Coordinates of C-alpha atoms and ligand atoms in Angstrom, one line a residue:
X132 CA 95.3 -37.3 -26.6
X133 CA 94.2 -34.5 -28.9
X134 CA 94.8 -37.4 -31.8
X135 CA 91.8 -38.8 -29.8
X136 CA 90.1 -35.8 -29.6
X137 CA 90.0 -35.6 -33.2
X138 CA 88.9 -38.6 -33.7
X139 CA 86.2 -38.2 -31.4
X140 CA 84.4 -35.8 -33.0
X141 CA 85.2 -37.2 -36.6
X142 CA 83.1 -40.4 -35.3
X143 CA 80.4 -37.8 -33.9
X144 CA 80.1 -35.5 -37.6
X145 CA 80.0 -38.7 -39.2
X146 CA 77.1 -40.1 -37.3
X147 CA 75.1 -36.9 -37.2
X148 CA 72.3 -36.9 -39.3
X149 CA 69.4 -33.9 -39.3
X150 CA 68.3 -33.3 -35.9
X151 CA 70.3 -36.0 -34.0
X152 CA 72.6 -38.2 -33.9
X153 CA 72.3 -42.5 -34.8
X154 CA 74.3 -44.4 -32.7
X155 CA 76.4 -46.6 -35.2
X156 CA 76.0 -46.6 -38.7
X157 CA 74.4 -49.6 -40.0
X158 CA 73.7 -51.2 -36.7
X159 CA 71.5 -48.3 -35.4
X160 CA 70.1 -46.4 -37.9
X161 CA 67.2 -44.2 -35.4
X162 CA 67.9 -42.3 -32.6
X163 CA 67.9 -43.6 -29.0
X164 CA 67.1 -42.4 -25.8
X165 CA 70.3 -43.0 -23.6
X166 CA 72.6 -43.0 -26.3
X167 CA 71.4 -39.6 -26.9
X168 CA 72.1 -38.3 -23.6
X169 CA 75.0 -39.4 -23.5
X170 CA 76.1 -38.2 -27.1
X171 CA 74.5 -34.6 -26.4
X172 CA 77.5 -34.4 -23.4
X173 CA 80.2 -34.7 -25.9
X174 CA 78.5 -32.4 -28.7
X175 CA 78.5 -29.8 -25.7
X176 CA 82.1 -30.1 -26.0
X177 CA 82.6 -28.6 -29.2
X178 CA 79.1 -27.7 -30.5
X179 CA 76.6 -26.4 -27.9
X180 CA 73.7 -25.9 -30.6
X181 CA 74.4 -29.8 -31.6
X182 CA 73.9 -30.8 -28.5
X183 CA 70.7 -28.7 -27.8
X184 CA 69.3 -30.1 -31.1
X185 CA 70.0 -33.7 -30.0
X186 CA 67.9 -33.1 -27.3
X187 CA 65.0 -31.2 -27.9
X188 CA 64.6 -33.4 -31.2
X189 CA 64.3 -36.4 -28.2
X190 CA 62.2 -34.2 -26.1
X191 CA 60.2 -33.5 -29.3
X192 CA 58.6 -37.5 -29.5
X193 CA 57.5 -37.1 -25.6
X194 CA 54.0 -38.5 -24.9
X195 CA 51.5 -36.8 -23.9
X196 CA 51.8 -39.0 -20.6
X197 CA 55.9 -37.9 -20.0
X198 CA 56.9 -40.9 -21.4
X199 CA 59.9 -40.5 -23.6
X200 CA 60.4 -43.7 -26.3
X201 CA 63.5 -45.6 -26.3
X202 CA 64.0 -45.6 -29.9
X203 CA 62.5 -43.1 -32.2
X204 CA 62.3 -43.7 -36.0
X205 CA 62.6 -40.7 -38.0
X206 CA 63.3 -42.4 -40.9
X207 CA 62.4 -45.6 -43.2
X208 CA 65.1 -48.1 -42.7
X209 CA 65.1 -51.9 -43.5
X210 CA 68.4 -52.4 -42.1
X211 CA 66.8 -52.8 -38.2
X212 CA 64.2 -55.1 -37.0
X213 CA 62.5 -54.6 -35.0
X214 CA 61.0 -51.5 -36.8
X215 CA 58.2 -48.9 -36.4
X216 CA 55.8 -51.6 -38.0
X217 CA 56.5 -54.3 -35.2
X218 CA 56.5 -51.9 -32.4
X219 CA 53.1 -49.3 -33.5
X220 CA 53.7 -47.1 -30.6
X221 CA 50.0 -45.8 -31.7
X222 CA 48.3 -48.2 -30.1
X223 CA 48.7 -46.3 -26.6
X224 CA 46.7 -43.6 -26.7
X225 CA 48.8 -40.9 -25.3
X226 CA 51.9 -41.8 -28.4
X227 CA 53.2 -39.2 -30.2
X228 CA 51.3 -38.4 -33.3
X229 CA 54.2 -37.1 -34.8
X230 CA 56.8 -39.3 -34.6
X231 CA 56.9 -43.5 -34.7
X232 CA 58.7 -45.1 -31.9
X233 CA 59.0 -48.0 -29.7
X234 CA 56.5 -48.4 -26.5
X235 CA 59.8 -48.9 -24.7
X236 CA 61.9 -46.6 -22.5
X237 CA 65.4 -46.9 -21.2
X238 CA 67.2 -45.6 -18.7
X239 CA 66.6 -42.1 -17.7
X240 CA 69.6 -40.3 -17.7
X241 CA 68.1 -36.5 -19.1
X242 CA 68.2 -34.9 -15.4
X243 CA 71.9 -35.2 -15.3
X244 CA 72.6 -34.5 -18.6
X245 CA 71.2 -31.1 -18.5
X246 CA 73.4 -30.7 -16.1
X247 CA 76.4 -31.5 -17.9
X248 CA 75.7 -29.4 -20.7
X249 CA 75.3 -26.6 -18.4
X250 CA 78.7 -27.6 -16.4
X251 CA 80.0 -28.0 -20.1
X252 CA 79.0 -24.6 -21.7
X253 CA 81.0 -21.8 -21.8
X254 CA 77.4 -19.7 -22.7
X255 CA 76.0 -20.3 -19.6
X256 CA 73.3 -17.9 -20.8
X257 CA 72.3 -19.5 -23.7
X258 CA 72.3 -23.0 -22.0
X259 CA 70.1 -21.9 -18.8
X260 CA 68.0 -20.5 -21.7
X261 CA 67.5 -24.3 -22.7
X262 CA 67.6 -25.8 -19.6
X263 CA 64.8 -23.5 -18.6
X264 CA 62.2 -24.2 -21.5
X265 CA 63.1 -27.8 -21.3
X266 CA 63.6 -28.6 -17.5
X267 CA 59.8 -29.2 -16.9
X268 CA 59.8 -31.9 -19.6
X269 CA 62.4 -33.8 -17.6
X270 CA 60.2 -33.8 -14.9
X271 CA 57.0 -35.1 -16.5
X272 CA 59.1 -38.4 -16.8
X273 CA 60.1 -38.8 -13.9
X274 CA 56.1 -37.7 -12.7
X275 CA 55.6 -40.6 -15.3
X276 CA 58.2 -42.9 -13.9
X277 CA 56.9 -42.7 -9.8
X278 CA 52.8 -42.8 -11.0
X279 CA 53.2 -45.7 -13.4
X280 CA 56.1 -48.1 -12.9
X281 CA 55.8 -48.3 -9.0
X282 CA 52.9 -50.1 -8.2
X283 CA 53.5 -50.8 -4.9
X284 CA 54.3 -47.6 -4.4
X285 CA 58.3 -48.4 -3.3
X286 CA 59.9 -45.7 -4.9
X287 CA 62.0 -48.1 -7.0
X288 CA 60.3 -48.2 -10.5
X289 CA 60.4 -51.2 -12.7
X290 CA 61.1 -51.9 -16.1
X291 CA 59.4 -54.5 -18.1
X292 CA 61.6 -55.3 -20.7
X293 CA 65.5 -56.3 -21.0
X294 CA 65.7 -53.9 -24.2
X295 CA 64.5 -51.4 -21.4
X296 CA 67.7 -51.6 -19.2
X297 CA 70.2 -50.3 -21.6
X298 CA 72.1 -54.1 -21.2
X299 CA 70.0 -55.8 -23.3
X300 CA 71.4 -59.7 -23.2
X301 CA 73.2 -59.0 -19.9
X302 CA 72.8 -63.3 -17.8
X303 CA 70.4 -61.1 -15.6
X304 CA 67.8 -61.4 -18.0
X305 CA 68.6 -65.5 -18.3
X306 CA 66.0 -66.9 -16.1
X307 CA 63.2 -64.8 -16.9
X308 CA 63.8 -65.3 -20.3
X309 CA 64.7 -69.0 -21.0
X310 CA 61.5 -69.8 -18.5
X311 CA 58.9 -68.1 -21.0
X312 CA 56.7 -69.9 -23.5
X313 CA 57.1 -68.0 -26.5
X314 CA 55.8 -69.0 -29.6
X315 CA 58.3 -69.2 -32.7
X316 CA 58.4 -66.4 -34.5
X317 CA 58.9 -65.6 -38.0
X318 CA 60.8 -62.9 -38.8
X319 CA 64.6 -61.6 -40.4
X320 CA 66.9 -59.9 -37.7
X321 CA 69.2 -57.5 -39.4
X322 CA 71.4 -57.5 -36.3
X323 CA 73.3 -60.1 -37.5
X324 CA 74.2 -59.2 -41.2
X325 CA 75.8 -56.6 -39.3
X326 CA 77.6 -58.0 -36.5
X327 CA 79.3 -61.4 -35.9
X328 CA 76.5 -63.4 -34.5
X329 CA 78.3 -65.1 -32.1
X330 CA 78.6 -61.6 -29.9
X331 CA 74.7 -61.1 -30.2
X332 CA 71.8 -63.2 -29.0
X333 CA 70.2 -66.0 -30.2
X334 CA 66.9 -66.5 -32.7
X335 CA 65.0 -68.0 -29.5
X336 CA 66.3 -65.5 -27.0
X337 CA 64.4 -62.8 -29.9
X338 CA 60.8 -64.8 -29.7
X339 CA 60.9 -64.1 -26.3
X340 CA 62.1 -60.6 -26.5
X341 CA 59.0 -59.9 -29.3
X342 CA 56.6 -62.4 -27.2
X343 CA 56.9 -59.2 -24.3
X344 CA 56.2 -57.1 -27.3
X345 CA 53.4 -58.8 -28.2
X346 CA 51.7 -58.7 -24.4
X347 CA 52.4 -55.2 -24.2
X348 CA 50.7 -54.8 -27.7
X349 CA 47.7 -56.4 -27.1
X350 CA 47.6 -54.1 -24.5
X351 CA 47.6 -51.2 -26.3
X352 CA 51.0 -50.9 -23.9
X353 CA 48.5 -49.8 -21.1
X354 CA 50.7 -49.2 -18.0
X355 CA 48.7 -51.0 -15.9
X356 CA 48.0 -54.5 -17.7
X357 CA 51.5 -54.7 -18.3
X358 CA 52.2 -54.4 -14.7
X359 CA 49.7 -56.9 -14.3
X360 CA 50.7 -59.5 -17.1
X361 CA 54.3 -59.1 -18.3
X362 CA 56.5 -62.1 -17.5
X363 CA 59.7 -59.5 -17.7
X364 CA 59.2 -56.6 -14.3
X365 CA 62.4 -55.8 -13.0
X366 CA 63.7 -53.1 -10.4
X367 CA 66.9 -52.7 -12.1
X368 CA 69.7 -51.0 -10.1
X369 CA 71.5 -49.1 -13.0
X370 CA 67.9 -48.1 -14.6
X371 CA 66.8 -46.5 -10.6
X372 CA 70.3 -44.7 -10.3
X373 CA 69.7 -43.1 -13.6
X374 CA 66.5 -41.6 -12.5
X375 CA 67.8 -40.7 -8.8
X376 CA 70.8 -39.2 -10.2
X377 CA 68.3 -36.9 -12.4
X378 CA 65.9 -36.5 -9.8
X379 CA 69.2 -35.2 -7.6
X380 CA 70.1 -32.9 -10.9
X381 CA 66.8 -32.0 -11.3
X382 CA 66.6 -30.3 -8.3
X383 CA 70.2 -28.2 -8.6
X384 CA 68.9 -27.1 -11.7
X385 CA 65.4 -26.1 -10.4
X386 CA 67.4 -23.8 -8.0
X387 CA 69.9 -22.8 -10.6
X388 CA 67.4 -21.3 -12.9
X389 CA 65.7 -19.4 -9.6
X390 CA 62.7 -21.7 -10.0
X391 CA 62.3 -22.4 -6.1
X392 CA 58.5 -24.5 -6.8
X393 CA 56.4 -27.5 -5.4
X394 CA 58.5 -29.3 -7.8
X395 CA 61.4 -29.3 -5.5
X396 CA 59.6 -31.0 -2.4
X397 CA 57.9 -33.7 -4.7
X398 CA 61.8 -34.1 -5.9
X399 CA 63.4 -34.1 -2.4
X400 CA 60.4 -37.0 -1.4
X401 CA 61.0 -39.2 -4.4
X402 CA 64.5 -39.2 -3.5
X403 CA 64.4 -40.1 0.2
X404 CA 61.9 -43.1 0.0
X405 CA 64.1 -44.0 -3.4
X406 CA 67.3 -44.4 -1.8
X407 CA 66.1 -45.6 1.3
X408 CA 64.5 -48.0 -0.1
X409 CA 67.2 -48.5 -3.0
X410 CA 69.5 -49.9 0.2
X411 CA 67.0 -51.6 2.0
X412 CA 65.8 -53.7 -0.7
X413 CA 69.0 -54.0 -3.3
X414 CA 72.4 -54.3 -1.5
X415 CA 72.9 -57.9 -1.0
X416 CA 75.3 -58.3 1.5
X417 CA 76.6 -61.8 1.1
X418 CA 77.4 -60.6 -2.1
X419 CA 79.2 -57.0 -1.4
X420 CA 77.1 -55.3 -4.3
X421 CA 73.5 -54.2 -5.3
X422 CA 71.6 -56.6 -7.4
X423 CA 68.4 -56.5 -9.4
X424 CA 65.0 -57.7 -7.9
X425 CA 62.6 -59.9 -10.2
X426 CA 59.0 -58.4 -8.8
X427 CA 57.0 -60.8 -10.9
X428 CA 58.5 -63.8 -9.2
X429 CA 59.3 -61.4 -5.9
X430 CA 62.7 -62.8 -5.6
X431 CA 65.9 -61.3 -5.8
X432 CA 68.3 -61.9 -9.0
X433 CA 71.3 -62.8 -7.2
X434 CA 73.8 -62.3 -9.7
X435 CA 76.8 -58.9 -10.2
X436 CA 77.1 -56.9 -13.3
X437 CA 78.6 -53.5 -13.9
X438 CA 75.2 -52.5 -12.9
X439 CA 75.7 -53.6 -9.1
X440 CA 78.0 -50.7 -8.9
X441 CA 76.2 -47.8 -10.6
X442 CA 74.5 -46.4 -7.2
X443 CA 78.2 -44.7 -6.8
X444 CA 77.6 -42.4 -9.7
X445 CA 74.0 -41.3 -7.9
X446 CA 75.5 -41.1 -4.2
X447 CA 73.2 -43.9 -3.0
X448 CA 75.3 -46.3 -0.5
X449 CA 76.9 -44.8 2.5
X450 CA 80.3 -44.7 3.0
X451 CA 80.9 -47.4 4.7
X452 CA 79.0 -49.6 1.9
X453 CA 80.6 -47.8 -0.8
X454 CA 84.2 -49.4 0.7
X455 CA 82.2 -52.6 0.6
X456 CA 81.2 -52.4 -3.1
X457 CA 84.7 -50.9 -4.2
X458 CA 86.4 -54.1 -2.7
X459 CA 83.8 -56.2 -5.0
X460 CA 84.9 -54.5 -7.4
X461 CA 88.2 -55.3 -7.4
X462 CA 88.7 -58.3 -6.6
X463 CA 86.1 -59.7 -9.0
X464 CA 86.4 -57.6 -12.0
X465 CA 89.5 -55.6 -11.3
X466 CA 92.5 -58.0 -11.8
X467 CA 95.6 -57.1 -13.2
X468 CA 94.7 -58.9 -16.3
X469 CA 91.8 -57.4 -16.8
X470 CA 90.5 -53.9 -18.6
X471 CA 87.9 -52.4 -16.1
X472 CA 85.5 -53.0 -16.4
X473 CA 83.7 -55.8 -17.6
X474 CA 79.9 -55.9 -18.1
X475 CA 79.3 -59.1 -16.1
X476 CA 80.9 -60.8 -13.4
X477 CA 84.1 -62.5 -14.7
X478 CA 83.9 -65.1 -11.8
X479 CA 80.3 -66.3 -13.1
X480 CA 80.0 -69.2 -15.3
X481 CA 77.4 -67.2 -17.5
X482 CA 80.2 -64.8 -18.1
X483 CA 81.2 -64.4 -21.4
X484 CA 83.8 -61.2 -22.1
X485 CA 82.7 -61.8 -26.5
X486 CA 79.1 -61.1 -26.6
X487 CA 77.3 -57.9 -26.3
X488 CA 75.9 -57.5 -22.3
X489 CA 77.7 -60.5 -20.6
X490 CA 80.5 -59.4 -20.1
X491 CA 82.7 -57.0 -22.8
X492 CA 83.6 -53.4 -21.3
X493 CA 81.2 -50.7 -22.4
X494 CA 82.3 -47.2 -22.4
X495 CA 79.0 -45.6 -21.1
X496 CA 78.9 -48.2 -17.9
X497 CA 82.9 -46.8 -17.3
X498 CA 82.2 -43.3 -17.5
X499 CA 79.5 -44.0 -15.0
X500 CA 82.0 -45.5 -12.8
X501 CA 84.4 -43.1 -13.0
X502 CA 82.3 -40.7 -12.3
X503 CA 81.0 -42.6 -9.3
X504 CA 84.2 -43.6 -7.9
X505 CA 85.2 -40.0 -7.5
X506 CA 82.1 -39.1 -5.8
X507 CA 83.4 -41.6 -3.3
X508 CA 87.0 -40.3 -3.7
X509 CA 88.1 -43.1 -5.0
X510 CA 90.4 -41.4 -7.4
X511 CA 93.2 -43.9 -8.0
X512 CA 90.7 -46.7 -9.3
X513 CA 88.6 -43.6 -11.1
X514 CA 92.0 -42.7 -13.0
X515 CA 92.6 -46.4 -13.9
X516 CA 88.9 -46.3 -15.4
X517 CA 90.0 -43.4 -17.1
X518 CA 93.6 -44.5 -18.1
X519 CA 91.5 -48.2 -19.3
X520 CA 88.7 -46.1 -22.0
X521 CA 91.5 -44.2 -23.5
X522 CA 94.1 -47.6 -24.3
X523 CA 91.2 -49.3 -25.3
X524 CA 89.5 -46.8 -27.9
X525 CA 93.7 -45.9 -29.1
X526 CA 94.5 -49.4 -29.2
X527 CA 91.7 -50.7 -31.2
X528 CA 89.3 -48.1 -32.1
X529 CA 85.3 -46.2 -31.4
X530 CA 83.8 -49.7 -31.0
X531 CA 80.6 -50.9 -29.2
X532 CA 82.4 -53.2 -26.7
X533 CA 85.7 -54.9 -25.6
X534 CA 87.1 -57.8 -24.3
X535 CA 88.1 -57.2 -20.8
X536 CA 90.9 -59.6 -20.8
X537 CA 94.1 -57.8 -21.8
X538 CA 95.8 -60.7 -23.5
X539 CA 93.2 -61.6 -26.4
X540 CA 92.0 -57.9 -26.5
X541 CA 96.2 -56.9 -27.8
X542 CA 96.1 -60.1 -29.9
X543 CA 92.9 -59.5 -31.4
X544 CA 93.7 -55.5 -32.3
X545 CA 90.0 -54.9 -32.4
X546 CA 87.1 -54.3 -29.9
X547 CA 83.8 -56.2 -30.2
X548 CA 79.8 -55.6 -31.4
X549 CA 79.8 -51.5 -34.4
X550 CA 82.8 -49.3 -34.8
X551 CA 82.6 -45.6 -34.9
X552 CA 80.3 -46.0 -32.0
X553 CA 79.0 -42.6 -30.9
X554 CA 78.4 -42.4 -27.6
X555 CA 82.3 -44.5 -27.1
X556 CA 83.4 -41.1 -28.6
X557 CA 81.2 -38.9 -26.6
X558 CA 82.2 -40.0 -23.7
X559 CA 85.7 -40.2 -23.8
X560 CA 85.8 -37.1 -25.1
X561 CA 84.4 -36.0 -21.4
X562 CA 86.8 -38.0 -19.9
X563 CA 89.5 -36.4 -21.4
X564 CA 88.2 -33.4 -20.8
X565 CA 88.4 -34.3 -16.9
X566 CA 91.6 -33.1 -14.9
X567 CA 91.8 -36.4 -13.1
Ligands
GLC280 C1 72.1 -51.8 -27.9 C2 72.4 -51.5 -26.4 C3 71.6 -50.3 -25.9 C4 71.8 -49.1 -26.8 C5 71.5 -49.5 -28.3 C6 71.9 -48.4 -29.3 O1 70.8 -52.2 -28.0 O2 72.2 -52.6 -25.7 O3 72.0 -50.0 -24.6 O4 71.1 -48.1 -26.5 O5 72.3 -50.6 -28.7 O6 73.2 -48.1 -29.2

């Protein structure tokens, strides 16, 4: 284990670059909003100021609106398309004037990871000090979130682009996609002269992908028009657990720091409506899992991903429906055969356990899990999460993905998509880290 360890944080130095950290050399030259989250827990495990840098330097490229960009590009780099020149995050008003960045967002998983670094920290002084100066920045995105991305005032919040949701090619996406008229676009992906192409997407799923862009950009990403116009709005189950798990840190933190304000109510409201809600309109129960809901067409996407099970990790489901969700689990992804867990349904014919979001295990989605499964006490399956990262990342390495299927994974020796993955070695070096 401390081989791993070491390891860990080799992957981590390496990718570290002045300010924060890229996620995968080559592959993902800029910094990203989740992955940075999620790499800031495992700095906190051997370098607090890292991980404090990591994120203010995120923090730093807010806009003036609480929007936080899901990629920021702090440097010139022609090994990544789409760049800064495609995306001219200037065109909304409110941008950043000081950095370049995407007018997309991902998931928003900053709430809780302030609270790891403060669980983390053995200066608990020096990280309430951060958490204190940083907290109310947090909170503007979530204020950002609720006023801009609900418009029929649900609580849920929508995304309106697949690069949004952190699974980027997961089948979800498949209808919405392969229904659009997108012109045909010229332009050179880099993806690919890094990567095997056969485990990323297609040049026609990409027009579409930039066609969103484009709608969005004539818009000057206005909030409102894209609300309005975008072929891609989604209430995506993982993306509203992120934000209610925050919302729920958010407010422990609030207290922590002795801040007892109107913050706190507005906090406690978004959360009830949210998770009421969450259940009322998410959980499909023919299925036994949460899905995603399509709120251009206003039909539910009736499909299970690794996402269906996420609303664990932010104590949304009851009980009762969590033992409905964990026997889902199980029985479709957790086989004998299988490493847990895979990205998409293994029973679905879109499945695919090779490429990218549709169906390879991801480290970030299992320490999710884990986490979530022992909020439900669910320890034994947690521990086999747990038990799965580690033989996976010793067996083959810090990669992006792996195959879920045992057998080709041990023939193959090698995991899917980068190696030396950062947040991979982040996060298992919090699992490890973890008694159980
Ligand atoms: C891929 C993933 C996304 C991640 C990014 C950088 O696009 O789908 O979730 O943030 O890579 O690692």
């Amino acid at each position: 284990m401390d081989d791993i360890k070491k390891r860990a944080i080799q992957v981590l130095n390496k990718n570290w670059r002045d300010g924060f950290t890229i996620p995968c050399e080559g592959l993902y030259p800029f910094q990203w909003k989740w992955d940075s989250g999620f790499i800031a827990i495992g700095l906190a495990h051997f370098n607090l100021e890292r991980a404090k840098n990591e994120i203010s330097t995120l923090l730093d490229a807010q806009w003036e609106n609480g929007f936080i960009p899901h990629i920021v590009f702090h440097n010139d780099s022609d090994s990544y398309f789409p760049g800064p020149d495609f995306h001219r995050s200037y065109l909304h008003p409110k941008a950043s004037k000081k950095y370049r960045s995407t007018g997309l967002t991902q998931p928003p998983v900053l709430g809780f990871v302030l609270q790891k670094l403060y669980q983390i920290a053995k200066d608990k002084e020096n990280v309430l000090k951060f958490i204190k100066s940083n907290i109310d920045k947090v909170y503007a995105n979530h204020l950002y979130f609720y006023a801009n991305r609900d418009p029929n005032k649900e609580g849920l919040v929508y995304i309106y682009h697949n690069w949004e949701s952190g699974t980027d090619n997961s089948p979800m996406w498949d209808e919405i996609i392969n229904t659009m008229d997108s012109p045909e676009y010229t332009f050179e992906r880099r993806d690919t002269s890094h990567v095997d192409p056969e485990q990323r997407p297609s040049k026609r799923e990409y027009d579409h992908y930039l066609h969103i862009l484009e709608i969005a950009k004539n818009h000057k990403y206005n909030d409102k028009k894209i609300a309005q116009l975008s072929p891609f709005l989604v209430q995506d189950p993982l993306f509203n657990s992120m934000l209610i798990k925050s919302n729920e840190a958010l407010i422990d933190l609030y207290r922590l720091i002795g801040d007892e304000n109107e913050k706190i109510n507005t906090l406690k409201s978004w959360q009830t409506k949210a998770i009421k809600q969450f259940n009322d309109k998410l959980f499909d129960k023919e299925l036994g899992a949460y899905i995603h809901f399509n709120l251009r067409s206003e039909k539910p996407i009736r499909m299970i991903s690794s996402s269906s099970f996420t609303p664990l990790f932010a104590n949304i489901p009851s009980e009762e429906r969590a033992d409905i969700l964990i026997d889902t689990l199980m029985k479709r992804f957790g086989t004998k055969d299988q490493y847990l867990c895979a990205s998409f349904d293994p029973t679905n014919e879109f499945y695919n356990p090779k490429k990218y979001w549709r169906g390879p295990v991801w480290i970030n989605l299992n320490w999710i899990l884990y986490h979530g499964l022992k909020n439900y006490r669910y320890l034994e399956i947690a521990g086999r999460i747990k038990k799965d990262s580690i033989e996976l990342i010793d067996k083959f390495g810090f990669y992006e993905y792996f195959d879920p299927d045992k057998k080709r994974s041990i023939e193959n020796e090698h995991g899917y998509g980068g190696e030396n993955f950062s947040w991979t070695a982040a996060l298992i070096l919090d699992m490890l880290n973890e008694k159980t």
